[in-house]
Amino acid sequence: IVLTGGDDRLWKTWGFPDGNILMTGEGHTDWISGCCFRPSGTQLVTSSGDTTVRIWDLSRRGCILTLRGHSRAVRGCSWHSCGDFVASASMDGTSKIWDVNSERCRYTLRGHKESVNSIEFLPFSSTALTSSADKTLSLWDVRTVSRL
């Protein structure tokens, strides 16, 4: 199964090798910039030009949580390997670590001078990697909200 999102504001799961669409989700009001499965495979996260991050439940076939807090388009998202945290990267120059269980922003990472274009958690750690339009990469300890 492959997951995609695009300018049509939809995310889709595709089956292979046939390439048939298995499921489609709608709800964002602007382009989808990123999408990622929860490690358990039961949910997914999407990021969008509409400034939101959304959590989708595959069995319910719908959005179960909309995370708001960025002031500009969200360029990317990722799920922590434990499944309890989601990260987002935004054109507002910040990244956020969201606690899915409490449904709130746990930390805001500040330090890039321009748009943050991507964020990834390093597997099985409390470290996140961000890339920015300011031509820098940063490693963050998300427990202390500090650059490494």
PDB file of C-alpha atoms in Angstrom:
ATOM      1  CA  ILE A   1       0.000   0.000   0.000  1.00  0.00           C
ATOM      2  CA  VAL A   2       1.255   3.452  -0.935  1.00  0.00           C
ATOM      3  CA  LEU A   3      -0.088   6.732   0.452  1.00  0.00           C
ATOM      4  CA  THR A   4      -0.189   9.953  -1.587  1.00  0.00           C
ATOM      5  CA  GLY A   5      -1.545  13.483  -1.261  1.00  0.00           C
ATOM      6  CA  GLY A   6      -1.724  16.293  -3.769  1.00  0.00           C
ATOM      7  CA  ASP A   7      -3.017  19.562  -5.151  1.00  0.00           C
ATOM      8  CA  ASP A   8      -6.523  18.090  -5.434  1.00  0.00           C
ATOM      9  CA  ARG A   9      -6.806  18.276  -1.590  1.00  0.00           C
ATOM     10  CA  LEU A  10      -7.213  14.497  -1.349  1.00  0.00           C
ATOM     11  CA  TRP A  11      -5.107  11.734   0.136  1.00  0.00           C
ATOM     12  CA  LYS A  12      -5.274   8.297  -1.439  1.00  0.00           C
ATOM     13  CA  THR A  13      -4.084   4.812  -0.596  1.00  0.00           C
ATOM     14  CA  TRP A  14      -3.058   2.679  -3.551  1.00  0.00           C
ATOM     15  CA  GLY A  15      -2.746  -1.086  -3.806  1.00  0.00           C
ATOM     16  CA  PHE A  16       0.115  -2.680  -5.681  1.00  0.00           C
ATOM     17  CA  PRO A  17       0.941  -4.255  -8.023  1.00  0.00           C
ATOM     18  CA  ASP A  18      -2.397  -3.321  -9.646  1.00  0.00           C
ATOM     19  CA  GLY A  19      -2.233   0.396  -8.753  1.00  0.00           C
ATOM     20  CA  ASN A  20      -5.902   0.570  -7.789  1.00  0.00           C
ATOM     21  CA  ILE A  21      -7.176   3.219  -5.345  1.00  0.00           C
ATOM     22  CA  LEU A  22      -8.174   1.545  -2.077  1.00  0.00           C
ATOM     23  CA  MET A  23      -9.324   4.585  -0.107  1.00  0.00           C
ATOM     24  CA  THR A  24      -9.641   8.354  -0.538  1.00  0.00           C
ATOM     25  CA  GLY A  25      -9.924  11.029   2.140  1.00  0.00           C
ATOM     26  CA  GLU A  26     -11.104  14.598   1.834  1.00  0.00           C
ATOM     27  CA  GLY A  27     -11.344  17.471   4.286  1.00  0.00           C
ATOM     28  CA  HIS A  28      -8.392  19.781   3.711  1.00  0.00           C
ATOM     29  CA  THR A  29      -9.251  23.088   2.042  1.00  0.00           C
ATOM     30  CA  ASP A  30      -5.888  23.463   0.255  1.00  0.00           C
ATOM     31  CA  TRP A  31      -3.152  21.241  -1.224  1.00  0.00           C
ATOM     32  CA  ILE A  32      -1.791  18.325   0.764  1.00  0.00           C
ATOM     33  CA  SER A  33       1.953  18.620   1.254  1.00  0.00           C
ATOM     34  CA  GLY A  34       2.688  15.511   3.290  1.00  0.00           C
ATOM     35  CA  CYS A  35       1.202  12.264   4.494  1.00  0.00           C
ATOM     36  CA  CYS A  36       2.485   9.466   6.675  1.00  0.00           C
ATOM     37  CA  PHE A  37       1.100   6.252   8.186  1.00  0.00           C
ATOM     38  CA  ARG A  38       1.051   5.782  11.957  1.00  0.00           C
ATOM     39  CA  PRO A  39       3.521   3.000  12.819  1.00  0.00           C
ATOM     40  CA  SER A  40       0.603   0.716  13.748  1.00  0.00           C
ATOM     41  CA  GLY A  41      -0.903   1.305  10.296  1.00  0.00           C
ATOM     42  CA  THR A  42      -4.365   2.149  11.665  1.00  0.00           C
ATOM     43  CA  GLN A  43      -4.180   5.914  11.161  1.00  0.00           C
ATOM     44  CA  LEU A  44      -2.397   8.486   9.066  1.00  0.00           C
ATOM     45  CA  VAL A  45      -1.366  12.126   9.344  1.00  0.00           C
ATOM     46  CA  THR A  46      -1.565  14.768   6.615  1.00  0.00           C
ATOM     47  CA  SER A  47      -0.250  18.316   6.355  1.00  0.00           C
ATOM     48  CA  SER A  48      -1.665  21.020   4.142  1.00  0.00           C
ATOM     49  CA  GLY A  49      -1.473  24.487   2.680  1.00  0.00           C
ATOM     50  CA  ASP A  50      -4.574  25.247   4.757  1.00  0.00           C
ATOM     51  CA  THR A  51      -2.249  25.551   7.845  1.00  0.00           C
ATOM     52  CA  THR A  52      -3.605  22.392   9.493  1.00  0.00           C
ATOM     53  CA  VAL A  53      -2.392  18.928  10.354  1.00  0.00           C
ATOM     54  CA  ARG A  54      -5.038  16.206  10.353  1.00  0.00           C
ATOM     55  CA  ILE A  55      -5.196  12.738  11.854  1.00  0.00           C
ATOM     56  CA  TRP A  56      -7.298  10.213   9.945  1.00  0.00           C
ATOM     57  CA  ASP A  57      -8.640   6.887  11.173  1.00  0.00           C
ATOM     58  CA  LEU A  58      -8.612   4.333   8.377  1.00  0.00           C
ATOM     59  CA  SER A  59     -11.311   2.095   9.873  1.00  0.00           C
ATOM     60  CA  ARG A  60     -13.671   5.076  10.289  1.00  0.00           C
ATOM     61  CA  ARG A  61     -12.636   6.448   6.887  1.00  0.00           C
ATOM     62  CA  GLY A  62     -12.519   9.984   8.225  1.00  0.00           C
ATOM     63  CA  CYS A  63     -10.686  12.767  10.017  1.00  0.00           C
ATOM     64  CA  ILE A  64     -10.702  12.313  13.785  1.00  0.00           C
ATOM     65  CA  LEU A  65      -8.522  15.280  14.774  1.00  0.00           C
ATOM     66  CA  THR A  66      -7.526  18.628  13.237  1.00  0.00           C
ATOM     67  CA  LEU A  67      -4.444  20.259  14.758  1.00  0.00           C
ATOM     68  CA  ARG A  68      -4.272  24.047  14.429  1.00  0.00           C
ATOM     69  CA  GLY A  69      -1.466  26.375  15.441  1.00  0.00           C
ATOM     70  CA  HIS A  70       0.643  27.206  12.405  1.00  0.00           C
ATOM     71  CA  SER A  71       0.102  30.623  10.834  1.00  0.00           C
ATOM     72  CA  ARG A  72       1.177  29.625   7.311  1.00  0.00           C
ATOM     73  CA  ALA A  73       1.084  26.527   5.119  1.00  0.00           C
ATOM     74  CA  VAL A  74       2.354  23.290   6.647  1.00  0.00           C
ATOM     75  CA  ARG A  75       5.009  21.782   4.365  1.00  0.00           C
ATOM     76  CA  GLY A  76       5.487  18.356   5.912  1.00  0.00           C
ATOM     77  CA  CYS A  77       4.615  15.940   8.690  1.00  0.00           C
ATOM     78  CA  SER A  78       5.878  12.739  10.253  1.00  0.00           C
ATOM     79  CA  TRP A  79       4.885  10.278  12.921  1.00  0.00           C
ATOM     80  CA  HIS A  80       7.158   9.267  15.813  1.00  0.00           C
ATOM     81  CA  SER A  81       7.925   5.547  15.982  1.00  0.00           C
ATOM     82  CA  CYS A  82       6.082   5.239  19.345  1.00  0.00           C
ATOM     83  CA  GLY A  83       2.879   6.413  17.647  1.00  0.00           C
ATOM     84  CA  ASP A  84       2.032   9.058  20.266  1.00  0.00           C
ATOM     85  CA  PHE A  85       3.568  12.124  18.612  1.00  0.00           C
ATOM     86  CA  VAL A  86       3.307  13.853  15.249  1.00  0.00           C
ATOM     87  CA  ALA A  87       5.688  16.518  13.948  1.00  0.00           C
ATOM     88  CA  SER A  88       4.889  19.299  11.485  1.00  0.00           C
ATOM     89  CA  ALA A  89       7.055  21.753   9.528  1.00  0.00           C
ATOM     90  CA  SER A  90       5.653  25.085   8.381  1.00  0.00           C
ATOM     91  CA  MET A  91       6.305  28.042   6.141  1.00  0.00           C
ATOM     92  CA  ASP A  92       5.852  30.176   9.286  1.00  0.00           C
ATOM     93  CA  GLY A  93       9.451  29.202  10.212  1.00  0.00           C
ATOM     94  CA  THR A  94       8.482  26.823  13.019  1.00  0.00           C
ATOM     95  CA  SER A  95       8.028  23.135  13.574  1.00  0.00           C
ATOM     96  CA  LYS A  96       5.652  21.666  16.103  1.00  0.00           C
ATOM     97  CA  ILE A  97       5.554  18.441  18.080  1.00  0.00           C
ATOM     98  CA  TRP A  98       1.961  17.398  18.663  1.00  0.00           C
ATOM     99  CA  ASP A  99       0.813  15.013  21.399  1.00  0.00           C
ATOM    100  CA  VAL A 100      -1.869  12.930  19.706  1.00  0.00           C
ATOM    101  CA  ASN A 101      -3.297  11.618  22.985  1.00  0.00           C
ATOM    102  CA  SER A 102      -3.849  15.038  24.579  1.00  0.00           C
ATOM    103  CA  GLU A 103      -4.661  16.568  21.165  1.00  0.00           C
ATOM    104  CA  ARG A 104      -2.393  19.586  21.700  1.00  0.00           C
ATOM    105  CA  CYS A 105       0.934  21.068  20.702  1.00  0.00           C
ATOM    106  CA  ARG A 106       3.597  19.868  23.118  1.00  0.00           C
ATOM    107  CA  TYR A 107       6.530  21.925  21.744  1.00  0.00           C
ATOM    108  CA  THR A 108       7.227  24.583  19.124  1.00  0.00           C
ATOM    109  CA  LEU A 109      10.704  24.443  17.595  1.00  0.00           C
ATOM    110  CA  ARG A 110      12.043  27.885  16.678  1.00  0.00           C
ATOM    111  CA  GLY A 111      15.396  28.748  15.167  1.00  0.00           C
ATOM    112  CA  HIS A 112      15.204  28.595  11.392  1.00  0.00           C
ATOM    113  CA  LYS A 113      15.203  31.969   9.626  1.00  0.00           C
ATOM    114  CA  GLU A 114      12.885  30.907   6.792  1.00  0.00           C
ATOM    115  CA  SER A 115      10.283  28.270   5.925  1.00  0.00           C
ATOM    116  CA  VAL A 116      10.775  24.846   7.500  1.00  0.00           C
ATOM    117  CA  ASN A 117      10.235  22.449   4.618  1.00  0.00           C
ATOM    118  CA  SER A 118      10.486  19.036   6.249  1.00  0.00           C
ATOM    119  CA  ILE A 119      10.709  17.272   9.585  1.00  0.00           C
ATOM    120  CA  GLU A 120      11.489  13.651  10.403  1.00  0.00           C
ATOM    121  CA  PHE A 121      11.935  11.819  13.678  1.00  0.00           C
ATOM    122  CA  LEU A 122      15.019   9.656  13.903  1.00  0.00           C
ATOM    123  CA  PRO A 123      13.766   6.111  14.581  1.00  0.00           C
ATOM    124  CA  PHE A 124      13.321   5.137  18.229  1.00  0.00           C
ATOM    125  CA  SER A 125      14.776   8.378  19.593  1.00  0.00           C
ATOM    126  CA  SER A 126      13.777  11.813  20.836  1.00  0.00           C
ATOM    127  CA  THR A 127      15.660  13.495  17.987  1.00  0.00           C
ATOM    128  CA  ALA A 128      14.041  15.258  15.044  1.00  0.00           C
ATOM    129  CA  LEU A 129      15.693  16.551  11.872  1.00  0.00           C
ATOM    130  CA  THR A 130      14.406  19.680  10.128  1.00  0.00           C
ATOM    131  CA  SER A 131      15.352  21.216   6.789  1.00  0.00           C
ATOM    132  CA  SER A 132      14.734  24.835   5.915  1.00  0.00           C
ATOM    133  CA  ALA A 133      14.664  27.287   3.021  1.00  0.00           C
ATOM    134  CA  ASP A 134      17.427  29.098   4.934  1.00  0.00           C
ATOM    135  CA  LYS A 135      19.702  26.306   3.574  1.00  0.00           C
ATOM    136  CA  THR A 136      20.269  24.680   6.960  1.00  0.00           C
ATOM    137  CA  LEU A 137      19.482  21.384   8.617  1.00  0.00           C
ATOM    138  CA  SER A 138      18.917  21.176  12.359  1.00  0.00           C
ATOM    139  CA  LEU A 139      18.839  18.276  14.786  1.00  0.00           C
ATOM    140  CA  TRP A 140      16.549  18.821  17.770  1.00  0.00           C
ATOM    141  CA  ASP A 141      16.164  17.070  21.089  1.00  0.00           C
ATOM    142  CA  VAL A 142      12.380  17.257  21.347  1.00  0.00           C
ATOM    143  CA  ARG A 143      12.459  16.574  25.092  1.00  0.00           C
ATOM    144  CA  THR A 144      14.373  19.792  25.781  1.00  0.00           C
ATOM    145  CA  VAL A 145      13.336  21.714  22.642  1.00  0.00           C
ATOM    146  CA  SER A 146      16.985  22.475  21.917  1.00  0.00           C
ATOM    147  CA  ARG A 147      19.217  22.110  18.894  1.00  0.00           C
ATOM    148  CA  LEU A 148      21.882  19.453  19.108  1.00  0.00           C
TER     149      LEU A 148
END
